[in-house]
PDB file of C-alpha atoms in Angstrom:
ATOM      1  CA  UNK A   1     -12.658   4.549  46.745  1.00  0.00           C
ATOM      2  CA  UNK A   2     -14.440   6.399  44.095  1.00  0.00           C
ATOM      3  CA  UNK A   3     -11.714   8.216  43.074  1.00  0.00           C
ATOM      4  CA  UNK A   4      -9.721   5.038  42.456  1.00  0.00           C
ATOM      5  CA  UNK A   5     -12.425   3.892  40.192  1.00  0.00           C
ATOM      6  CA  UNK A   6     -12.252   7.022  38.106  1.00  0.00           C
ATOM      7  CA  UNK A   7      -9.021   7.055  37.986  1.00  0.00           C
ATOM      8  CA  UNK A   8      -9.095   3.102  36.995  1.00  0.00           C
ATOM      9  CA  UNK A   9     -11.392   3.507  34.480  1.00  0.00           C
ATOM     10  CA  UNK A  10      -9.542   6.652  32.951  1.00  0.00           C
ATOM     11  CA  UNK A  11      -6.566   4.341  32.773  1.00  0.00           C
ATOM     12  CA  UNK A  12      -8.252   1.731  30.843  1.00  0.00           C
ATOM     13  CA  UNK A  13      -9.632   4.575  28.240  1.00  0.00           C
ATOM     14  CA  UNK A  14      -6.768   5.187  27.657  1.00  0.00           C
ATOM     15  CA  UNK A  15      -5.121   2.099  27.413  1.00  0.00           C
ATOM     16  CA  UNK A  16      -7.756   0.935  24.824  1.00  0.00           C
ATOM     17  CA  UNK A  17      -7.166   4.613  22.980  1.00  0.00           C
ATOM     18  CA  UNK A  18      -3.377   3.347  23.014  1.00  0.00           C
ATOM     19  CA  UNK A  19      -4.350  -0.135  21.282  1.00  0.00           C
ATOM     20  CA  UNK A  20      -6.648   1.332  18.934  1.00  0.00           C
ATOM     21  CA  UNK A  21      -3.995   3.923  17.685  1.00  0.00           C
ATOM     22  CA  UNK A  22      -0.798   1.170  17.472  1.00  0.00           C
ATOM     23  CA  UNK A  23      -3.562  -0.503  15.091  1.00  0.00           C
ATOM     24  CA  UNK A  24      -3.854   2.897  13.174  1.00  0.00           C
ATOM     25  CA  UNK A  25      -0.234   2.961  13.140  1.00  0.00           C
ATOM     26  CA  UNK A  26       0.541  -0.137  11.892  1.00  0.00           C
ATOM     27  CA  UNK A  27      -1.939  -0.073   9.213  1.00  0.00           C
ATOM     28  CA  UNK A  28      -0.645   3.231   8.116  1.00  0.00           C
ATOM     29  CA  UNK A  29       2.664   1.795   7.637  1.00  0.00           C
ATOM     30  CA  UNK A  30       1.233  -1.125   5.937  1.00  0.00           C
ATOM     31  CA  UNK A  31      -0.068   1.386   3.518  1.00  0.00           C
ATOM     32  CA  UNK A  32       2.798   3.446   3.143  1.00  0.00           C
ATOM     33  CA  UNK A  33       5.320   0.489   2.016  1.00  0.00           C
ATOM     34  CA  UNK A  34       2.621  -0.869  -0.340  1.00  0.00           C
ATOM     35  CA  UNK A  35       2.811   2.633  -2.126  1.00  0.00           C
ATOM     36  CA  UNK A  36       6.036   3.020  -1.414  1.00  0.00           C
ATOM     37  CA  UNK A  37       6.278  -0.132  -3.170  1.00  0.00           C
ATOM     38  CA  UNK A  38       4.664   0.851  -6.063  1.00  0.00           C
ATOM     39  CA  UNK A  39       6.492   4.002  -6.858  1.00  0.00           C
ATOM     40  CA  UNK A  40       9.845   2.054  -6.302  1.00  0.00           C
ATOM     41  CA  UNK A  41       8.293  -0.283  -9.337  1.00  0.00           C
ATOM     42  CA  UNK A  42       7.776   2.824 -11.566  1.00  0.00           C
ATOM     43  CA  UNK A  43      10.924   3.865 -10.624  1.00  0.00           C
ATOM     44  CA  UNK A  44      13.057   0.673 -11.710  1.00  0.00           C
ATOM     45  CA  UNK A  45      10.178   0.530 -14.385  1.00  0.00           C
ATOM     46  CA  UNK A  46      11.452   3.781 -16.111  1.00  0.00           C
ATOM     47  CA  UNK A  47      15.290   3.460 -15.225  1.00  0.00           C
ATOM     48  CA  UNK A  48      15.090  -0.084 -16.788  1.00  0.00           C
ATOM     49  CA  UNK A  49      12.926   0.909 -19.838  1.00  0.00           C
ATOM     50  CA  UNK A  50      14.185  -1.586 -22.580  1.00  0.00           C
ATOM     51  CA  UNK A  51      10.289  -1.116 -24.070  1.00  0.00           C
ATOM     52  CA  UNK A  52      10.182   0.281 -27.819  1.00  0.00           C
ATOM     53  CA  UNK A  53       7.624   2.642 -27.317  1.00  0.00           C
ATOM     54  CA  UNK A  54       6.263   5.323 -24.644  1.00  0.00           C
ATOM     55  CA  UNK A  55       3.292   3.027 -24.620  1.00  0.00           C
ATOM     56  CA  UNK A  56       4.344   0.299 -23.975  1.00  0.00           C
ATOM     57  CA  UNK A  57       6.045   2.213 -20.823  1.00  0.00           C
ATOM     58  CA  UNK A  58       2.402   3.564 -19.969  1.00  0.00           C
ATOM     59  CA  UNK A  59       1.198   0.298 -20.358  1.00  0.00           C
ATOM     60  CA  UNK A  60       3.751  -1.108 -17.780  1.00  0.00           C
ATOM     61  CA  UNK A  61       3.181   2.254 -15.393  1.00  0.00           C
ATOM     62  CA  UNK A  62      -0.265   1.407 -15.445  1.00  0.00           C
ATOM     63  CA  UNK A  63       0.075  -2.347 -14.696  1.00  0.00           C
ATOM     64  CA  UNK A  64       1.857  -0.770 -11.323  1.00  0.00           C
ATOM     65  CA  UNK A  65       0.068   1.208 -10.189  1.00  0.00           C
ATOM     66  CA  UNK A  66      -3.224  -0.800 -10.852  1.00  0.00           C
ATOM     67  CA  UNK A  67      -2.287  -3.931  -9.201  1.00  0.00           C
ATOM     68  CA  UNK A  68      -3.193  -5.162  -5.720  1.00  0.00           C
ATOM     69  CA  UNK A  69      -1.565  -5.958  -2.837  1.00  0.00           C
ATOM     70  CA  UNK A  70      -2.668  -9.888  -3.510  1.00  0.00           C
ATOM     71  CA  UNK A  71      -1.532  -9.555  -6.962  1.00  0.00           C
ATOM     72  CA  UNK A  72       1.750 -11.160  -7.940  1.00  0.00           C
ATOM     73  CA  UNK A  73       3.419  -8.814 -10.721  1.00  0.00           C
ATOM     74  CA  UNK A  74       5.039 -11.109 -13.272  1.00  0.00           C
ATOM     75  CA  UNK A  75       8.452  -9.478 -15.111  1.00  0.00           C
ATOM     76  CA  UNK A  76       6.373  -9.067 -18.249  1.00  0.00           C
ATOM     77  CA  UNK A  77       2.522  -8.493 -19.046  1.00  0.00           C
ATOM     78  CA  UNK A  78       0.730 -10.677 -20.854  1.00  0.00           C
ATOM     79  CA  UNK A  79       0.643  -9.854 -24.408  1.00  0.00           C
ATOM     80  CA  UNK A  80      -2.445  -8.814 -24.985  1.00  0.00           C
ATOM     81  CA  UNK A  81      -4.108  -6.666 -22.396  1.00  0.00           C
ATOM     82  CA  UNK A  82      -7.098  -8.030 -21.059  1.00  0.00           C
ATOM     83  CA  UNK A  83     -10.695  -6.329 -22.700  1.00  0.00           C
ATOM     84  CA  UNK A  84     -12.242  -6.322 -19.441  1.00  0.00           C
ATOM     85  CA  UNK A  85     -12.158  -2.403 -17.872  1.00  0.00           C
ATOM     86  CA  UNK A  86     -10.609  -1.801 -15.089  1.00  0.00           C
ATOM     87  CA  UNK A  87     -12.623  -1.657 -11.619  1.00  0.00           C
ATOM     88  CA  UNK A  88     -12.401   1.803 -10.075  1.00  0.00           C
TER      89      UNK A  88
END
């Protein structure tokens, strides 16, 4: 009987190990598309690049790569940049 027990109780470690790391999982991949994301943005960004100046390019690149996953990227920035520094 007390074998059983530690051999239940090993099996519900690692059960809860196995929930804990699909969570990992799936939050890594979360991650990895949001970047992913990104970089696909920079990518059509610099393919696309009607701008009339590398800085205005930068200036998009940056808008990328510094937005949020709860920010909604509009086609164009607004135009003029916000004063306010950006959190780091």
């Amino acid at each position: 009987a007390a074998k059983r027990a530690t051999e239940d109780g090993a099996v519900q470690r690692l059960e809860e190990e196995l929930t804990s790391l699909k969570l990992t999982v799936a939050e890594l991949e979360k991650e990895r598309d949001f970047y992913f994301g990104k970089l696909r943005d920079v990518e059509i960004a610099c393919q696309t690049n009607d701008k009339q100046s590398a800085g205005e390019l930068v200036d998009e690149v940056q808008r990328i790569l510094y937005a949020t996953s709860e920010d909604v990227l509009d086609p164009e920035p607004p135009a003029q940049p916000s004063a306010a520094p950006i959190a780091t």
